[in-house]
Every structure is written in structure tokens, then in C-alpha cells.
């Protein structure tokens, strides 16, 4: 397993292009199962999660061709209805197969995904929604069986105790597009990735109204056809690079993005006195990082358009180097703070009170060997490493490969001293620390 060595203290400078969004591409791949015609998907990021999703679709019977340069062709002429434990366990997002299988085959058998390192991740809202659409749900032996022989449109309310559900909305929209009658979804997630999926479904012949709003109205159609669709830019990757520019005290322009998708982050950056400039027509945001003037802030993560939980860890790292007391409250995944103990090892001062991280910003962090625990926690450690004094060694970086396309190369192009090395390169003295 490779490790990442970051020699900190160098301000990043330059321009970086955003990739397509992983969290849009995954349900979009699943949506290709809704038709027997070819779907061409463009701007697909080259990530281990995406390649794995491609393999899953192949195992389900689809023909999957990666043409390179982010262009994939998926044709699901004949498919099976079972997604076994072995697949779902390795990638939680494979639960988004539930909607397309229910819709197209009128039956699905999918292993229940279980929790993950960021906390328990139930799918009760997905199942409740399917029941409202006339499905019979049975849970046995760790599998959920869906009998959708009586699939029919209905009214659904998708709000849970942590707000709307992203993959739940994706699943139920995909279940409803081929269901006879009209489905009305209230409290639907309106993340740009959900919007992207709905746009693709409409391009395939679905009838979804209200795209981008919390209320969706879907008129079921008999059949969907193939389409060509380019995946929306990754606002989380873009936000990570902006915060990398800020924390390192450099100047970074991120291009190929939709600044309107990042309002909550940009607002918070402004409040924290991190200067930035957006050009919506050009699709760019430039951050002018100057550590001396950053101010502490309060951040609360919420479903879109609120501050995204997927940028909480990166923001926390930035605030760890922002003098004053900042508070981050995690409302979407109250336990998503695996990065905190690792940041403490780098000299950060953070105390936890329930879902609140109280950050006493310091003027310096020091490089250390640290352990990545999940995708966004790993990104936070990269940011901290870029700004810390000395060398940071990040282990278990396969988490980063799941969600950041060519991260090392992109950071190096911005002038970062980052190297991907074999684990054996970890200095002897640090191995037991
Ligand atoms: N929830 C329920 N019941 C449900 C579904 C969700 O209680 O049936 C709860 C969850 O436990 C959580 C909250 O509702 O507390 C939101 O969960 P959601 O369903 O929206 O999350 P998800 O769809 O499983 C996606 C992203 C996550 C991102 C969240 C929130 C994908 C593949 N994953 O997960 O991305 O954090 O939305 O925005 O789209 C990541 O990229 O690192 C990542 C974890």
C-alpha cells in the first residue's frame, strides 16, 4: 500500500481543473440500467469507485466500455436483479442499484450495506419510499428483496432526522420514472449531483418536473432510451482545492466548475476573511489565501444548499490554522470526525462536544505520520500536511484514490511537494509512532 509524503510550508500557486463529480457519476452509472439502449457518459472521473461500479454493472450483465478520457459507454441489454454482499460491502454507493432494478425488472435483491466509518448509514427512507410505490419489501439474511410487480406512482415524503437523503432521492426517482401514474416527492434532496441525475433521466425520456427543488413530480413513462450525458463538475473536489490554496497561503484558481454550486462554502470563506473571486461565466473561482487575516467562524453542515458535510473535514483543517475559536457542528453525520485525532497529532487544538468540534486555531501545525480513515478525512490530512512545518506521511491513501482524480499530480502542478511512495519508504523511526 502506498503512502503520501507531503513536505509542508509551500504556498500553492496556479490553476487546477475540476474533474467530474464522483457522487454524480455513481448513480448515473446505475441509471444506465434503466434502458436496453447504449448510454454514453462523459467527464467521468478516473477513480477506483467508478472503476468498481463499472465492474459491478458488468457482473449484472451490462456491456461496459471505458473509451478513455472520461468517456464510458454502457449498454444494459439484459441484466440480472441481484447485487450480492461481496459487491455492496466493498462500495456502499452500490445501493443506488436498488431504484433502477426495481423500475426496469420489477424486482431487486440487494445486500444491505451496513454502516461505515463515518457512522451508521441506514436506508430506511429508501425502503419506506419503495413501499409507498407499491413494492413488497422483505429483509432476510442481510438482503433486501423487492417485489415491485405492483409498482405504481404515489406521494412520498423523504425527510429524515438528518434532512433529505441524497442516494434515497436518487433511488426513488429512478424507481418512479418507469412506474405507472404520477409520483410526487416532497423533501427531495436537491444536491447538484441529484439534479445531474434527473437531467440525465429526462434526456433518456423520463418526465421529471421540479428538478433542483425539494418537490419533484414524476410522470411514469413506459420506456427510456439511451443518451449522451456529461457529468457535472465536482464541487467537493473544487472546494478542497480552494481550501488548499487558503490553508497554504497561496493563490489557486479552480476552473471548469459551477460557482453557484459552492455558495455555502464561498459565503463561509468570506466570513473567515479568505479572499476569493468567482467568474460564473468562465466557470472559475480563485482563492487568495493569506493566513494572517483569517478569522474564526461557526460552521454547521446541512443538506444542500447548506454547507456540505463532504467539506467539513477540510474546513476543520483550515480552521485549525485560523487563530481564534471556531465551532463546527456536523448535522448530517454527527460522528464524522475521524480526522480529529489525526489532526491533534499534528498539533491542532480541537475538543469534541457531541457533534460539535471546538477548534482553537493555532499559528502552526507540525508534520507527523497520520492515518487516513475515509475519503474526506484523508483530504483534510492532505490540507493540514500542505500547511504544516516538516514532513507529513499519510497512510492508507487508497481512500483518496476513491474520490480524488490524479490528486498527487494536480497538487504537484500547483507547486506542492507531494510524493506517492511505497509504504516501505516510511522512515524507520516513524513506523511505531
Ligand atoms: N439517512 C437515514 N435514512 C436513510 C438514508 C439516510 O437516516 O434511509 C441519514 C444518513 O444516515 C445521514 C443523512 O440521512 O445521516 C444523509 O444521508 P444521505 O442518504 O443523504 O447520504 P448518502 O446518499 O448515503 C451521499 C454521498 C456522501 C455524502 C452524503 C451527504 C454518494 C455516493 N455519497 O451519501 O458522500 O456525504 O450524500 O451529502 O453520493 C463522500 O463523498 O465522501 C460521501 C460520503
Coordinates of C-alpha atoms and ligand atoms in Angstrom, one line a residue:
X1 CA 0.0 0.0 0.0
X2 CA 1.3 3.4 -1.0
X3 CA 1.8 6.3 1.3
X4 CA 1.8 10.1 0.7
X5 CA 4.7 12.2 1.8
X6 CA 4.0 15.9 2.0
X7 CA 6.7 18.4 2.6
X8 CA 4.7 21.3 4.1
X9 CA 5.0 25.0 4.1
X10 CA 4.9 25.8 0.4
X11 CA 2.1 28.1 -0.7
X12 CA 0.2 26.6 -3.7
X13 CA 0.0 28.7 -6.9
X14 CA -1.6 28.1 -10.2
X15 CA -4.7 26.8 -11.9
X16 CA -6.3 23.4 -11.5
X17 CA -9.2 21.9 -13.5
X18 CA -12.1 20.2 -11.6
X19 CA -12.9 16.6 -12.5
X20 CA -16.5 15.2 -12.9
X21 CA -18.2 14.5 -9.7
X22 CA -17.9 11.0 -8.2
X23 CA -21.2 11.3 -6.4
X24 CA -23.0 12.2 -9.6
X25 CA -21.2 9.6 -11.8
X26 CA -22.1 6.7 -9.5
X27 CA -25.9 7.0 -9.6
X28 CA -25.6 8.0 -13.3
X29 CA -23.8 4.7 -14.0
X30 CA -26.6 2.9 -12.1
X31 CA -29.2 4.8 -14.2
X32 CA -27.8 3.2 -17.4
X33 CA -29.5 0.0 -16.2
X34 CA -32.9 1.7 -16.9
X35 CA -32.6 1.2 -20.7
X36 CA -31.5 -1.5 -23.1
X37 CA -30.0 1.1 -25.3
X38 CA -26.4 2.4 -25.1
X39 CA -25.7 5.4 -22.8
X40 CA -22.6 7.5 -23.4
X41 CA -21.3 9.1 -20.2
X42 CA -18.7 11.8 -20.4
X43 CA -16.5 13.7 -18.0
X44 CA -16.3 10.6 -15.8
X45 CA -13.5 10.9 -13.2
X46 CA -10.9 8.1 -13.2
X47 CA -11.4 6.8 -9.7
X48 CA -11.3 3.4 -8.0
X49 CA -15.0 3.7 -7.0
X50 CA -16.0 4.4 -10.6
X51 CA -14.0 1.5 -12.0
X52 CA -15.6 -0.7 -9.3
X53 CA -19.1 0.5 -10.3
X54 CA -18.2 -0.4 -13.9
X55 CA -17.2 -3.9 -12.8
X56 CA -20.5 -4.3 -10.8
X57 CA -22.6 -3.3 -13.9
X58 CA -20.6 -5.8 -15.9
X59 CA -21.3 -8.5 -13.4
X60 CA -25.0 -7.6 -13.6
X61 CA -24.9 -8.3 -17.3
X62 CA -24.2 -4.9 -18.9
X63 CA -21.6 -4.2 -21.5
X64 CA -19.3 -1.6 -20.1
X65 CA -16.6 0.1 -22.3
X66 CA -14.2 2.7 -21.0
X67 CA -13.2 4.6 -24.1
X68 CA -10.6 6.7 -22.1
X69 CA -10.6 10.5 -21.5
X70 CA -13.6 10.2 -19.2
X71 CA -15.9 8.7 -21.8
X72 CA -17.7 5.5 -21.0
X73 CA -20.3 3.5 -22.9
X74 CA -22.7 1.3 -21.1
X75 CA -25.3 -0.9 -22.7
X76 CA -27.6 -2.9 -20.4
X77 CA -29.4 -5.1 -22.9
X78 CA -30.1 -8.0 -20.4
X79 CA -29.4 -7.7 -16.7
X80 CA -29.8 -9.7 -13.6
X81 CA -31.6 -8.5 -10.4
X82 CA -29.1 -9.5 -7.7
X83 CA -26.4 -7.3 -6.2
X84 CA -24.6 -9.6 -3.8
X85 CA -22.9 -8.8 -0.4
X86 CA -19.5 -9.2 -1.9
X87 CA -20.1 -6.1 -4.1
X88 CA -22.2 -3.9 -1.9
X89 CA -19.9 -4.4 1.1
X90 CA -17.0 -3.0 -0.9
X91 CA -18.8 0.1 -2.0
X92 CA -21.7 1.5 -0.2
X93 CA -22.9 3.5 -3.1
X94 CA -23.8 0.3 -5.0
X95 CA -27.1 0.6 -3.0
X96 CA -28.2 3.0 -5.8
X97 CA -28.8 0.0 -8.0
X98 CA -32.0 -0.6 -6.0
X99 CA -34.0 2.0 -7.9
X100 CA -33.1 1.0 -11.4
X101 CA -33.5 -2.7 -10.8
X102 CA -36.9 -2.1 -9.2
X103 CA -38.0 0.1 -12.0
X104 CA -36.8 -1.9 -15.0
X105 CA -37.1 -5.5 -13.8
X106 CA -39.8 -5.1 -11.2
X107 CA -37.6 -7.0 -8.7
X108 CA -34.3 -6.5 -6.9
X109 CA -32.3 -8.4 -4.4
X110 CA -29.5 -6.3 -2.8
X111 CA -27.3 -6.9 0.2
X112 CA -27.9 -4.3 2.9
X113 CA -24.9 -2.1 3.1
X114 CA -24.5 -1.7 6.8
X115 CA -22.6 1.2 8.5
X116 CA -19.3 2.7 7.6
X117 CA -16.5 4.7 9.2
X118 CA -18.5 8.0 9.1
X119 CA -21.3 6.5 11.1
X120 CA -24.5 4.4 10.8
X121 CA -25.9 4.8 7.3
X122 CA -29.4 3.3 7.3
X123 CA -31.6 3.0 4.1
X124 CA -34.9 3.1 5.9
X125 CA -36.1 6.1 3.9
X126 CA -35.3 4.3 0.6
X127 CA -37.3 1.3 1.7
X128 CA -40.2 3.3 3.1
X129 CA -40.4 5.1 -0.2
X130 CA -40.4 1.9 -2.2
X131 CA -43.2 0.5 -0.1
X132 CA -45.2 3.7 -0.9
X133 CA -44.7 2.9 -4.5
X134 CA -46.4 -0.4 -4.1
X135 CA -43.3 -2.6 -3.5
X136 CA -43.3 -5.5 -1.1
X137 CA -40.0 -5.5 0.9
X138 CA -38.6 -8.4 2.7
X139 CA -35.4 -8.3 4.7
X140 CA -33.7 -11.6 5.4
X141 CA -30.2 -12.9 5.7
X142 CA -28.7 -9.4 5.3
X143 CA -30.5 -8.9 2.0
X144 CA -33.4 -6.7 1.0
X145 CA -35.8 -8.3 -1.5
X146 CA -38.0 -6.0 -3.5
X147 CA -41.1 -7.4 -5.3
X148 CA -42.2 -4.5 -7.5
X149 CA -44.8 -6.3 -9.5
X150 CA -47.4 -3.8 -8.4
X151 CA -45.1 -0.7 -8.8
X152 CA -47.3 2.5 -9.0
X153 CA -46.8 6.2 -8.6
X154 CA -47.7 7.7 -5.2
X155 CA -46.9 10.6 -2.8
X156 CA -43.6 10.2 -0.9
X157 CA -42.1 12.3 1.9
X158 CA -38.3 11.9 2.1
X159 CA -37.3 14.0 5.1
X160 CA -35.4 12.1 7.8
X161 CA -33.9 13.2 11.1
X162 CA -30.8 14.4 9.3
X163 CA -32.7 16.1 6.5
X164 CA -33.3 14.7 3.0
X165 CA -31.4 11.7 1.6
X166 CA -29.2 12.0 -1.5
X167 CA -29.0 8.4 -2.6
X168 CA -32.5 7.8 -1.3
X169 CA -33.8 10.5 -3.6
X170 CA -31.8 9.1 -6.5
X171 CA -33.2 5.6 -5.9
X172 CA -36.8 6.7 -5.6
X173 CA -36.6 8.9 -8.6
X174 CA -35.1 6.0 -10.6
X175 CA -37.8 3.7 -9.3
X176 CA -40.6 6.2 -10.2
X177 CA -39.6 7.1 -13.7
X178 CA -41.0 3.8 -15.1
X179 CA -43.8 3.4 -12.5
X180 CA -47.3 3.8 -13.9
X181 CA -49.0 7.0 -12.7
X182 CA -47.6 10.1 -11.0
X183 CA -45.1 10.2 -8.1
X184 CA -44.8 13.3 -6.1
X185 CA -41.7 13.5 -3.9
X186 CA -41.6 16.0 -1.1
X187 CA -38.4 16.9 0.8
X188 CA -36.3 15.5 -2.1
X189 CA -32.6 16.1 -1.9
X190 CA -31.6 18.9 -4.3
X191 CA -27.8 18.4 -4.3
X192 CA -26.3 19.3 -7.8
X193 CA -25.5 15.6 -8.1
X194 CA -29.2 14.7 -7.8
X195 CA -30.0 17.4 -10.3
X196 CA -27.5 16.0 -12.7
X197 CA -29.0 12.5 -12.4
X198 CA -32.5 14.0 -13.0
X199 CA -31.3 15.9 -16.1
X200 CA -29.8 12.7 -17.5
X201 CA -33.0 10.8 -16.8
X202 CA -35.1 13.5 -18.6
X203 CA -32.6 13.2 -21.5
X204 CA -33.5 9.5 -21.6
X205 CA -37.2 10.3 -21.9
X206 CA -38.2 10.5 -18.3
X207 CA -40.7 13.1 -17.2
X208 CA -39.4 14.7 -14.0
X209 CA -40.6 18.2 -13.1
X210 CA -39.2 20.5 -10.4
X211 CA -35.6 19.4 -10.9
X212 CA -33.4 21.2 -8.4
X213 CA -36.2 21.8 -5.9
X214 CA -37.4 19.9 -2.8
X215 CA -40.7 19.0 -4.6
X216 CA -40.5 16.7 -7.6
X217 CA -43.3 15.5 -9.8
X218 CA -42.6 12.4 -11.9
X219 CA -45.0 11.1 -14.5
X220 CA -44.1 7.5 -15.2
X221 CA -43.2 6.5 -18.8
X222 CA -43.2 3.1 -20.4
X223 CA -39.7 3.1 -21.7
X224 CA -36.5 5.1 -21.5
X225 CA -33.9 5.3 -24.3
X226 CA -30.1 5.9 -24.5
X227 CA -28.5 9.3 -24.2
X228 CA -25.2 11.1 -24.1
X229 CA -24.6 12.9 -20.8
X230 CA -21.6 14.8 -19.3
X231 CA -21.2 14.5 -15.5
X232 CA -21.4 17.7 -13.5
X233 CA -18.1 19.2 -12.2
X234 CA -17.1 18.0 -8.7
X235 CA -17.9 20.9 -6.3
X236 CA -16.3 19.0 -3.4
X237 CA -13.0 18.4 -5.2
X238 CA -13.1 22.1 -6.2
X239 CA -13.8 23.2 -2.6
X240 CA -10.9 21.0 -1.4
X241 CA -8.5 22.8 -3.8
X242 CA -9.8 26.3 -2.8
X243 CA -9.2 25.4 0.9
X244 CA -5.8 24.0 -0.1
X245 CA -5.0 27.4 -1.6
X246 CA -6.3 29.2 1.5
X247 CA -4.5 27.0 4.1
X248 CA -1.2 27.1 2.3
X249 CA -1.4 30.9 1.9
X250 CA -1.2 30.7 -1.8
X251 CA -3.3 31.7 -4.8
X252 CA -5.3 28.9 -6.6
X253 CA -7.7 29.2 -9.5
X254 CA -10.1 26.3 -9.9
X255 CA -11.6 26.0 -13.4
X256 CA -14.4 24.0 -15.0
X257 CA -16.8 24.4 -12.1
X258 CA -20.2 26.0 -11.4
X259 CA -19.5 28.6 -8.7
X260 CA -23.3 28.6 -7.9
X261 CA -23.0 25.0 -6.6
X262 CA -20.5 26.3 -4.0
X263 CA -22.3 29.2 -2.4
X264 CA -22.3 27.9 1.2
X265 CA -18.5 27.3 1.1
X266 CA -17.8 30.7 -0.6
X267 CA -20.0 32.5 2.0
X268 CA -18.2 30.9 4.8
X269 CA -14.8 31.6 3.3
X270 CA -15.8 35.3 3.0
X271 CA -16.9 35.3 6.7
X272 CA -13.5 33.7 7.5
X273 CA -11.8 36.6 5.6
X274 CA -10.4 34.3 3.0
X275 CA -10.5 36.4 -0.2
X276 CA -11.9 34.8 -3.4
X277 CA -13.2 35.9 -6.7
X278 CA -15.8 33.9 -8.8
X279 CA -16.4 34.2 -12.5
X280 CA -19.6 32.3 -13.2
X281 CA -19.3 32.8 -17.0
X282 CA -15.8 31.4 -17.1
X283 CA -16.7 28.7 -14.5
X284 CA -13.8 29.6 -12.2
X285 CA -13.2 30.6 -8.6
X286 CA -9.8 32.0 -7.5
X287 CA -8.8 32.0 -3.8
X288 CA -6.2 34.4 -2.5
X289 CA -5.0 32.7 0.7
X290 CA -3.5 34.9 3.3
X291 CA -3.2 33.2 6.6
X292 CA -2.6 36.3 8.6
X293 CA -6.0 37.7 8.2
X294 CA -8.2 34.6 8.5
X295 CA -10.9 34.9 11.1
X296 CA -12.6 32.1 13.2
X297 CA -16.1 31.1 12.1
X298 CA -19.0 28.9 13.1
X299 CA -19.9 26.2 10.5
X300 CA -23.0 24.0 10.5
X301 CA -23.2 21.2 7.9
X302 CA -26.6 20.7 6.3
X303 CA -28.1 19.2 3.1
X304 CA -27.6 21.4 0.0
X305 CA -27.7 24.4 -0.3
X306 CA -26.2 24.3 3.2
X307 CA -22.5 23.8 4.0
X308 CA -21.7 20.3 2.7
X309 CA -20.6 17.6 5.1
X310 CA -18.2 16.4 2.4
X311 CA -16.1 19.6 3.0
X312 CA -16.4 19.6 6.8
X313 CA -13.1 17.9 7.4
X314 CA -11.2 20.1 5.0
X315 CA -12.8 23.2 6.6
X316 CA -11.8 22.0 10.0
X317 CA -8.2 21.6 9.0
X318 CA -8.2 25.2 7.7
X319 CA -9.7 26.5 10.9
X320 CA -7.1 24.6 12.9
X321 CA -4.7 27.1 11.5
X322 CA -7.0 30.1 11.9
X323 CA -6.3 32.0 15.2
X324 CA -9.4 32.2 17.4
X325 CA -12.2 29.8 18.4
X326 CA -14.2 28.2 15.6
X327 CA -17.0 25.8 16.0
X328 CA -18.0 23.1 13.5
X329 CA -21.4 21.4 14.0
X330 CA -21.9 18.2 12.0
X331 CA -25.7 17.8 11.4
X332 CA -25.6 15.2 8.6
X333 CA -23.2 12.6 10.0
X334 CA -22.8 13.5 13.7
X335 CA -19.9 11.1 14.1
X336 CA -17.9 12.1 11.1
X337 CA -14.8 13.4 13.0
X338 CA -12.3 10.6 12.4
X339 CA -9.8 13.2 11.2
X340 CA -9.8 15.0 14.6
X341 CA -7.4 12.6 16.5
X342 CA -5.0 12.7 13.5
X343 CA -5.1 16.5 13.3
X344 CA -4.3 16.5 17.1
X345 CA -1.2 14.5 16.3
X346 CA -0.1 17.4 14.1
X347 CA -0.5 19.9 16.9
X348 CA -4.1 21.1 16.3
X349 CA -6.2 22.0 19.3
X350 CA -9.7 20.6 18.9
X351 CA -12.1 19.4 21.5
X352 CA -15.3 17.5 20.8
X353 CA -18.6 18.1 22.4
X354 CA -21.2 15.8 20.8
X355 CA -21.5 16.7 17.1
X356 CA -19.5 19.9 17.7
X357 CA -15.8 20.4 17.2
X358 CA -14.5 23.4 19.1
X359 CA -11.3 24.5 17.3
X360 CA -8.8 26.7 19.0
X361 CA -6.8 27.8 15.9
X362 CA -3.0 27.8 16.2
X363 CA -0.4 29.6 14.2
X364 CA 1.4 26.4 13.2
X365 CA 1.0 22.6 12.8
X366 CA 3.8 20.2 12.6
X367 CA 4.1 17.3 10.1
X368 CA 3.6 13.8 11.5
X369 CA 2.8 10.3 10.3
X370 CA -1.0 10.1 10.2
X371 CA -3.6 7.6 9.2
X372 CA -6.4 8.2 6.6
X373 CA -9.8 6.8 7.7
X374 CA -12.2 7.9 5.0
X375 CA -12.2 9.9 1.8
X376 CA -12.8 13.4 3.2
X377 CA -10.8 12.9 6.4
X378 CA -7.9 12.0 4.2
X379 CA -8.3 15.2 2.2
X380 CA -8.2 17.1 5.5
X381 CA -4.9 15.5 6.4
X382 CA -3.5 16.4 3.0
X383 CA -4.5 20.1 3.6
X384 CA -3.0 20.1 7.1
X385 CA 0.2 18.5 5.7
X386 CA 0.5 21.2 3.0
X387 CA 0.5 23.9 5.6
X388 CA 2.4 22.1 8.4
X389 CA 6.1 22.5 9.1
X390 CA 8.1 19.5 8.2
X391 CA 7.0 16.2 6.6
X392 CA 3.6 14.5 6.9
X393 CA 3.3 10.9 6.0
X394 CA -0.3 9.8 5.2
X395 CA -1.0 6.1 5.3
X396 CA -4.0 4.2 3.8
X397 CA -4.3 6.6 0.9
X398 CA -6.5 4.2 -1.1
X399 CA -9.3 6.3 0.5
X400 CA -8.1 9.3 -1.6
X401 CA -8.0 7.2 -4.8
X402 CA -11.7 6.5 -4.3
X403 CA -12.6 10.2 -4.7
X404 CA -9.8 12.5 -6.0
X405 CA -8.7 12.0 -9.5
X406 CA -4.9 12.3 -10.0
X407 CA -4.6 14.2 -6.7
X408 CA -0.8 14.0 -6.4
X409 CA -0.3 15.2 -10.0
X410 CA -2.8 18.1 -9.5
X411 CA -1.1 19.2 -6.3
X412 CA 2.3 19.0 -7.8
X413 CA 1.3 21.2 -10.7
X414 CA 0.3 23.8 -8.1
X415 CA 3.8 23.6 -6.6
X416 CA 3.1 21.3 -3.7
X417 CA 5.9 18.9 -2.6
X418 CA 3.9 15.7 -2.6
X419 CA 5.1 12.3 -3.3
X420 CA 3.4 8.9 -3.5
X421 CA 5.8 6.3 -2.2
X422 CA 5.7 2.7 -1.2
X423 CA 4.9 2.0 2.4
X424 CA 8.5 0.9 2.9
X425 CA 9.6 4.5 2.4
X426 CA 8.1 5.4 5.8
X427 CA 11.2 6.3 7.9
X428 CA 12.1 3.6 10.4
X429 CA 11.9 6.0 13.3
X430 CA 8.2 6.8 12.5
X431 CA 7.0 3.2 12.0
X432 CA 5.7 2.7 15.5
X433 CA 4.8 6.2 16.3
Ligands
LIG1 N1 -30.3 8.6 6.4 C1 -31.3 8.0 7.1 N2 -32.1 7.1 6.4 C2 -31.9 6.8 5.1 C3 -30.9 7.5 4.4 C4 -30.1 8.4 5.0 O1 -31.4 8.2 8.3 O2 -32.7 6.0 4.6 C5 -29.4 9.6 7.1 C6 -28.0 9.2 7.0 O3 -27.6 8.3 8.0 C7 -27.3 10.6 7.1 C8 -28.3 11.5 6.4 O4 -29.5 10.8 6.4 O5 -27.3 11.0 8.5 C9 -27.9 11.8 5.0 O6 -27.6 10.6 4.2 P1 -27.7 10.5 2.7 O7 -28.6 9.4 2.3 O8 -28.0 11.9 2.1 O9 -26.2 10.1 2.3 P2 -25.8 9.2 1.1 O10 -26.7 9.4 -0.1 O11 -25.6 7.8 1.6 C10 -24.3 10.9 -0.2 C11 -22.8 10.9 -0.6 C12 -21.9 11.2 0.6 C13 -22.4 12.5 1.3 C14 -23.9 12.4 1.6 C15 -24.4 13.7 2.2 C16 -22.8 9.4 -2.5 C17 -22.3 8.2 -3.1 N3 -22.5 9.6 -1.2 O12 -24.4 9.8 0.7 O13 -20.6 11.3 0.1 O14 -21.6 12.7 2.5 O15 -24.6 12.1 0.5 O16 -24.2 14.7 1.3 O17 -23.4 10.3 -3.2 C18 -18.3 11.2 0.2 O18 -18.3 11.5 -1.0 O19 -17.2 11.2 0.9 C19 -19.5 10.8 0.8 C20 -19.6 10.2 2.0

